[in-house]
């Protein structure tokens, strides 16, 4: 339906921003490779990931002094 089809995080001003997502067993299911225009669409290796809770980590540097930035949380995948 075009609503909530991707998990995206908007980050303004964060340098070297990277978002990674793991399943409950520690398998890395998504890594944007530092490109914050790439969003997770709920798939893993091209196939729909199972409904579950996933852990995300967002890391980068905050200007002007490149202070390390790290936020973690969970996202629940529902279809």
Short mmCIF file of N, CA, C and O in Angstrom, two decimals:
data_model
loop_
_atom_site.label_atom_id
_atom_site.label_comp_id
_atom_site.label_asym_id
_atom_site.label_seq_id
_atom_site.Cartn_x
_atom_site.Cartn_y
_atom_site.Cartn_z
N UNK A 1 0.81 -1.20 0.00
CA UNK A 1 0.00 0.00 0.00
C UNK A 1 0.85 1.27 0.00
O UNK A 1 0.33 2.37 0.06
N UNK A 2 2.17 1.11 0.02
CA UNK A 2 3.05 2.27 -0.04
C UNK A 2 3.26 2.97 1.30
O UNK A 2 3.93 3.99 1.37
N UNK A 3 2.72 2.42 2.37
CA UNK A 3 2.88 3.01 3.70
C UNK A 3 3.83 2.14 4.52
O UNK A 3 3.63 0.94 4.63
N UNK A 4 4.87 2.75 5.06
CA UNK A 4 5.85 2.04 5.89
C UNK A 4 6.48 0.85 5.17
O UNK A 4 6.69 -0.20 5.77
N UNK A 5 6.80 1.02 3.90
CA UNK A 5 7.39 -0.07 3.13
C UNK A 5 8.89 -0.22 3.37
O UNK A 5 9.47 -1.24 3.02
N UNK A 6 9.52 0.81 3.93
CA UNK A 6 10.95 0.76 4.23
C UNK A 6 11.19 1.33 5.62
O UNK A 6 10.39 2.12 6.12
N UNK A 7 12.28 0.90 6.24
CA UNK A 7 12.73 1.48 7.49
C UNK A 7 13.83 2.46 7.15
O UNK A 7 14.87 2.09 6.64
N UNK A 8 13.56 3.72 7.38
CA UNK A 8 14.53 4.76 7.05
C UNK A 8 14.74 5.68 8.24
O UNK A 8 13.85 5.88 9.06
N UNK A 9 15.95 6.19 8.32
CA UNK A 9 16.31 7.13 9.37
C UNK A 9 16.82 8.39 8.71
O UNK A 9 17.71 8.32 7.86
N UNK A 10 16.25 9.52 9.06
CA UNK A 10 16.68 10.80 8.52
C UNK A 10 17.71 11.38 9.48
O UNK A 10 17.44 11.53 10.66
N UNK A 11 18.89 11.66 8.95
CA UNK A 11 19.98 12.20 9.76
C UNK A 11 20.54 13.42 9.05
O UNK A 11 21.04 13.31 7.94
N UNK A 12 20.44 14.57 9.68
CA UNK A 12 20.96 15.80 9.10
C UNK A 12 22.26 16.18 9.79
O UNK A 12 22.32 16.22 11.02
N UNK A 13 23.29 16.41 9.01
CA UNK A 13 24.55 16.88 9.54
C UNK A 13 25.49 15.80 10.05
O UNK A 13 26.64 16.08 10.35
N UNK A 14 25.04 14.58 10.15
CA UNK A 14 25.89 13.50 10.65
C UNK A 14 26.84 13.06 9.54
O UNK A 14 26.41 12.76 8.43
N UNK A 15 28.13 13.07 9.84
CA UNK A 15 29.14 12.68 8.85
C UNK A 15 29.44 11.19 8.98
O UNK A 15 29.36 10.64 10.08
N UNK A 16 29.80 10.58 7.88
CA UNK A 16 30.17 9.15 7.86
C UNK A 16 29.09 8.29 8.51
O UNK A 16 29.39 7.34 9.24
N UNK A 17 27.83 8.63 8.26
CA UNK A 17 26.71 7.91 8.87
C UNK A 17 26.58 6.52 8.28
O UNK A 17 26.74 6.32 7.08
N UNK A 18 26.29 5.56 9.15
CA UNK A 18 26.13 4.17 8.72
C UNK A 18 25.02 3.54 9.55
O UNK A 18 24.96 3.73 10.76
N UNK A 19 24.15 2.76 8.90
CA UNK A 19 23.10 2.05 9.60
C UNK A 19 23.21 0.56 9.29
O UNK A 19 23.33 0.16 8.13
N UNK A 20 23.17 -0.24 10.35
CA UNK A 20 23.19 -1.70 10.21
C UNK A 20 22.05 -2.29 11.01
O UNK A 20 21.64 -1.73 12.03
N UNK A 21 21.53 -3.42 10.54
CA UNK A 21 20.40 -4.09 11.19
C UNK A 21 20.71 -5.58 11.32
O UNK A 21 21.17 -6.21 10.36
N UNK A 22 20.46 -6.12 12.53
CA UNK A 22 20.70 -7.54 12.82
C UNK A 22 19.40 -8.21 13.25
O UNK A 22 18.53 -7.58 13.85
N UNK A 23 19.33 -9.52 13.00
CA UNK A 23 18.20 -10.28 13.51
C UNK A 23 18.50 -10.71 14.96
O UNK A 23 19.57 -10.40 15.49
N UNK A 24 17.59 -11.42 15.57
CA UNK A 24 17.74 -11.77 16.99
C UNK A 24 18.88 -12.74 17.25
O UNK A 24 19.32 -12.91 18.38
N UNK A 25 19.39 -13.39 16.20
CA UNK A 25 20.50 -14.33 16.36
C UNK A 25 21.85 -13.70 16.01
O UNK A 25 22.86 -14.38 15.99
N UNK A 26 21.84 -12.42 15.73
CA UNK A 26 23.09 -11.72 15.44
C UNK A 26 23.50 -11.73 13.98
O UNK A 26 24.60 -11.30 13.65
N UNK A 27 22.61 -12.17 13.09
CA UNK A 27 22.91 -12.16 11.66
C UNK A 27 22.69 -10.76 11.10
O UNK A 27 21.60 -10.18 11.28
N UNK A 28 23.69 -10.22 10.44
CA UNK A 28 23.56 -8.90 9.82
C UNK A 28 22.66 -9.03 8.60
O UNK A 28 23.02 -9.72 7.63
N UNK A 29 21.49 -8.40 8.63
CA UNK A 29 20.54 -8.52 7.53
C UNK A 29 20.54 -7.29 6.62
O UNK A 29 20.02 -7.34 5.51
N UNK A 30 21.13 -6.17 7.11
CA UNK A 30 21.18 -4.96 6.29
C UNK A 30 22.35 -4.10 6.72
O UNK A 30 22.62 -3.95 7.91
N UNK A 31 23.05 -3.53 5.74
CA UNK A 31 24.13 -2.57 5.98
C UNK A 31 24.08 -1.57 4.83
O UNK A 31 24.21 -1.96 3.67
N UNK A 32 23.87 -0.31 5.16
CA UNK A 32 23.75 0.69 4.10
C UNK A 32 25.11 1.11 3.55
O UNK A 32 25.18 1.92 2.64
N UNK A 33 26.19 0.59 4.12
CA UNK A 33 27.52 0.90 3.61
C UNK A 33 27.89 2.36 3.71
O UNK A 33 28.76 2.83 2.99
N UNK A 34 27.23 3.09 4.59
CA UNK A 34 27.50 4.51 4.76
C UNK A 34 26.67 5.41 3.86
O UNK A 34 26.84 6.63 3.86
N UNK A 35 25.76 4.85 3.11
CA UNK A 35 24.89 5.63 2.22
C UNK A 35 23.52 5.76 2.87
O UNK A 35 22.70 4.84 2.79
N UNK A 36 23.26 6.91 3.50
CA UNK A 36 22.00 7.10 4.22
C UNK A 36 20.80 7.32 3.30
O UNK A 36 19.70 7.57 3.76
N UNK A 37 21.00 7.19 1.98
CA UNK A 37 19.86 7.21 1.07
C UNK A 37 19.36 5.79 0.79
O UNK A 37 18.39 5.61 0.07
N UNK A 38 20.05 4.79 1.37
CA UNK A 38 19.62 3.39 1.23
C UNK A 38 18.83 3.01 2.48
O UNK A 38 19.28 3.25 3.60
N UNK A 39 17.68 2.40 2.26
CA UNK A 39 16.79 2.04 3.35
C UNK A 39 16.52 0.54 3.34
O UNK A 39 16.60 -0.11 2.30
N UNK A 40 16.17 0.00 4.51
CA UNK A 40 15.87 -1.42 4.61
C UNK A 40 14.43 -1.66 4.20
O UNK A 40 13.50 -1.06 4.75
N UNK A 41 14.23 -2.58 3.27
CA UNK A 41 12.88 -2.88 2.77
C UNK A 41 12.32 -4.16 3.38
O UNK A 41 11.34 -4.71 2.88
N UNK A 42 12.93 -4.66 4.45
CA UNK A 42 12.42 -5.85 5.12
C UNK A 42 12.81 -7.15 4.44
O UNK A 42 12.20 -8.18 4.68
N UNK A 43 13.87 -7.08 3.62
CA UNK A 43 14.32 -8.29 2.95
C UNK A 43 15.72 -8.65 3.42
O UNK A 43 16.45 -7.83 3.97
N UNK A 44 16.09 -9.91 3.18
CA UNK A 44 17.44 -10.39 3.42
C UNK A 44 17.80 -11.27 2.23
O UNK A 44 17.09 -12.22 1.92
N UNK A 45 18.89 -10.93 1.57
CA UNK A 45 19.34 -11.63 0.36
C UNK A 45 18.22 -11.73 -0.67
O UNK A 45 18.03 -12.77 -1.31
N UNK A 46 17.46 -10.65 -0.81
CA UNK A 46 16.42 -10.58 -1.83
C UNK A 46 15.11 -11.27 -1.50
O UNK A 46 14.19 -11.26 -2.30
N UNK A 47 15.01 -11.87 -0.31
CA UNK A 47 13.78 -12.55 0.09
C UNK A 47 13.19 -11.87 1.32
O UNK A 47 13.93 -11.33 2.13
N UNK A 48 11.87 -11.92 1.48
CA UNK A 48 11.26 -11.29 2.65
C UNK A 48 11.81 -11.88 3.96
O UNK A 48 11.87 -13.09 4.12
N UNK A 49 12.24 -11.00 4.85
CA UNK A 49 12.71 -11.44 6.16
C UNK A 49 11.49 -11.81 7.01
O UNK A 49 10.39 -11.28 6.80
N UNK A 50 11.65 -12.72 7.98
CA UNK A 50 10.51 -13.10 8.81
C UNK A 50 10.06 -11.95 9.71
O UNK A 50 10.85 -11.10 10.10
N UNK A 51 8.78 -11.96 10.02
CA UNK A 51 8.26 -11.00 10.99
C UNK A 51 8.97 -11.24 12.31
O UNK A 51 9.05 -12.37 12.79
N UNK A 52 9.51 -10.19 12.89
CA UNK A 52 10.28 -10.31 14.12
C UNK A 52 10.75 -8.92 14.54
O UNK A 52 10.51 -7.94 13.83
N UNK A 53 11.44 -8.87 15.66
CA UNK A 53 12.08 -7.64 16.11
C UNK A 53 13.54 -7.69 15.68
O UNK A 53 14.20 -8.73 15.80
N UNK A 54 14.03 -6.60 15.15
CA UNK A 54 15.40 -6.48 14.66
C UNK A 54 16.09 -5.32 15.40
O UNK A 54 15.44 -4.34 15.76
N UNK A 55 17.39 -5.45 15.59
CA UNK A 55 18.17 -4.42 16.26
C UNK A 55 18.90 -3.59 15.22
O UNK A 55 19.50 -4.13 14.29
N UNK A 56 18.85 -2.26 15.39
CA UNK A 56 19.60 -1.40 14.48
C UNK A 56 20.63 -0.58 15.26
O UNK A 56 20.47 -0.31 16.45
N UNK A 57 21.70 -0.20 14.56
CA UNK A 57 22.73 0.67 15.09
C UNK A 57 23.00 1.73 14.04
O UNK A 57 23.21 1.41 12.86
N UNK A 58 22.99 2.98 14.46
CA UNK A 58 23.35 4.10 13.60
C UNK A 58 24.59 4.74 14.20
O UNK A 58 24.60 5.08 15.38
N UNK A 59 25.63 4.88 13.39
CA UNK A 59 26.88 5.46 13.86
C UNK A 59 27.35 6.53 12.89
O UNK A 59 27.04 6.47 11.70
N UNK A 60 28.10 7.49 13.42
CA UNK A 60 28.67 8.53 12.59
C UNK A 60 29.44 9.51 13.44
O UNK A 60 29.81 9.20 14.58
N UNK A 61 29.67 10.69 12.88
CA UNK A 61 30.41 11.75 13.58
C UNK A 61 29.62 13.04 13.52
O UNK A 61 29.09 13.41 12.46
N UNK A 62 29.54 13.73 14.67
CA UNK A 62 28.82 15.00 14.74
C UNK A 62 29.78 16.16 14.57
O UNK A 62 30.79 16.26 15.28
N UNK A 63 29.48 17.05 13.62
CA UNK A 63 30.30 18.25 13.46
C UNK A 63 30.07 19.19 14.64
O UNK A 63 29.06 19.06 15.31
N UNK A 64 30.89 20.12 14.93
CA UNK A 64 32.06 20.48 14.13
C UNK A 64 33.33 19.75 14.55
O UNK A 64 34.37 19.87 13.90
N UNK A 65 33.32 19.00 15.63
CA UNK A 65 34.54 18.39 16.15
C UNK A 65 34.57 16.87 15.95
O UNK A 65 35.36 16.19 16.59
N UNK A 66 33.70 16.36 15.10
CA UNK A 66 33.63 14.92 14.80
C UNK A 66 33.44 14.06 16.05
O UNK A 66 34.03 13.00 16.20
N UNK A 67 32.55 14.55 16.93
CA UNK A 67 32.23 13.78 18.14
C UNK A 67 31.53 12.49 17.72
O UNK A 67 30.58 12.51 16.93
N UNK A 68 31.97 11.33 18.23
CA UNK A 68 31.32 10.06 17.86
C UNK A 68 29.83 10.04 18.24
O UNK A 68 29.44 10.52 19.30
N UNK A 69 29.03 9.52 17.34
CA UNK A 69 27.58 9.42 17.53
C UNK A 69 27.19 7.97 17.34
O UNK A 69 27.62 7.32 16.39
N UNK A 70 26.38 7.46 18.26
CA UNK A 70 25.90 6.07 18.15
C UNK A 70 24.53 5.99 18.80
O UNK A 70 24.34 6.39 19.94
N UNK A 71 23.58 5.46 18.06
CA UNK A 71 22.23 5.22 18.58
C UNK A 71 21.83 3.80 18.21
O UNK A 71 22.11 3.31 17.12
N UNK A 72 21.13 3.16 19.15
CA UNK A 72 20.67 1.81 18.91
C UNK A 72 19.17 1.75 19.22
O UNK A 72 18.64 2.59 19.93
N UNK A 73 18.52 0.74 18.68
CA UNK A 73 17.12 0.56 18.94
C UNK A 73 16.61 -0.71 18.28
O UNK A 73 17.41 -1.51 17.76
N UNK A 74 15.32 -0.88 18.31
CA UNK A 74 14.71 -2.03 17.66
C UNK A 74 13.64 -1.56 16.69
O UNK A 74 13.02 -0.51 16.88
N UNK A 75 13.44 -2.36 15.68
CA UNK A 75 12.37 -2.15 14.71
C UNK A 75 11.65 -3.48 14.57
O UNK A 75 12.28 -4.53 14.50
N UNK A 76 10.34 -3.44 14.58
CA UNK A 76 9.54 -4.64 14.44
C UNK A 76 9.03 -4.75 13.01
O UNK A 76 8.37 -3.82 12.51
N UNK A 77 9.34 -5.85 12.37
CA UNK A 77 8.90 -6.09 11.00
C UNK A 77 7.57 -6.82 11.03
O UNK A 77 7.45 -7.89 11.61
N UNK A 78 6.56 -6.21 10.42
CA UNK A 78 5.22 -6.81 10.31
C UNK A 78 4.78 -6.71 8.86
O UNK A 78 5.04 -5.71 8.21
N UNK A 79 4.12 -7.71 8.39
CA UNK A 79 3.64 -7.68 6.99
C UNK A 79 2.13 -7.60 6.94
O UNK A 79 1.42 -7.97 7.78
#
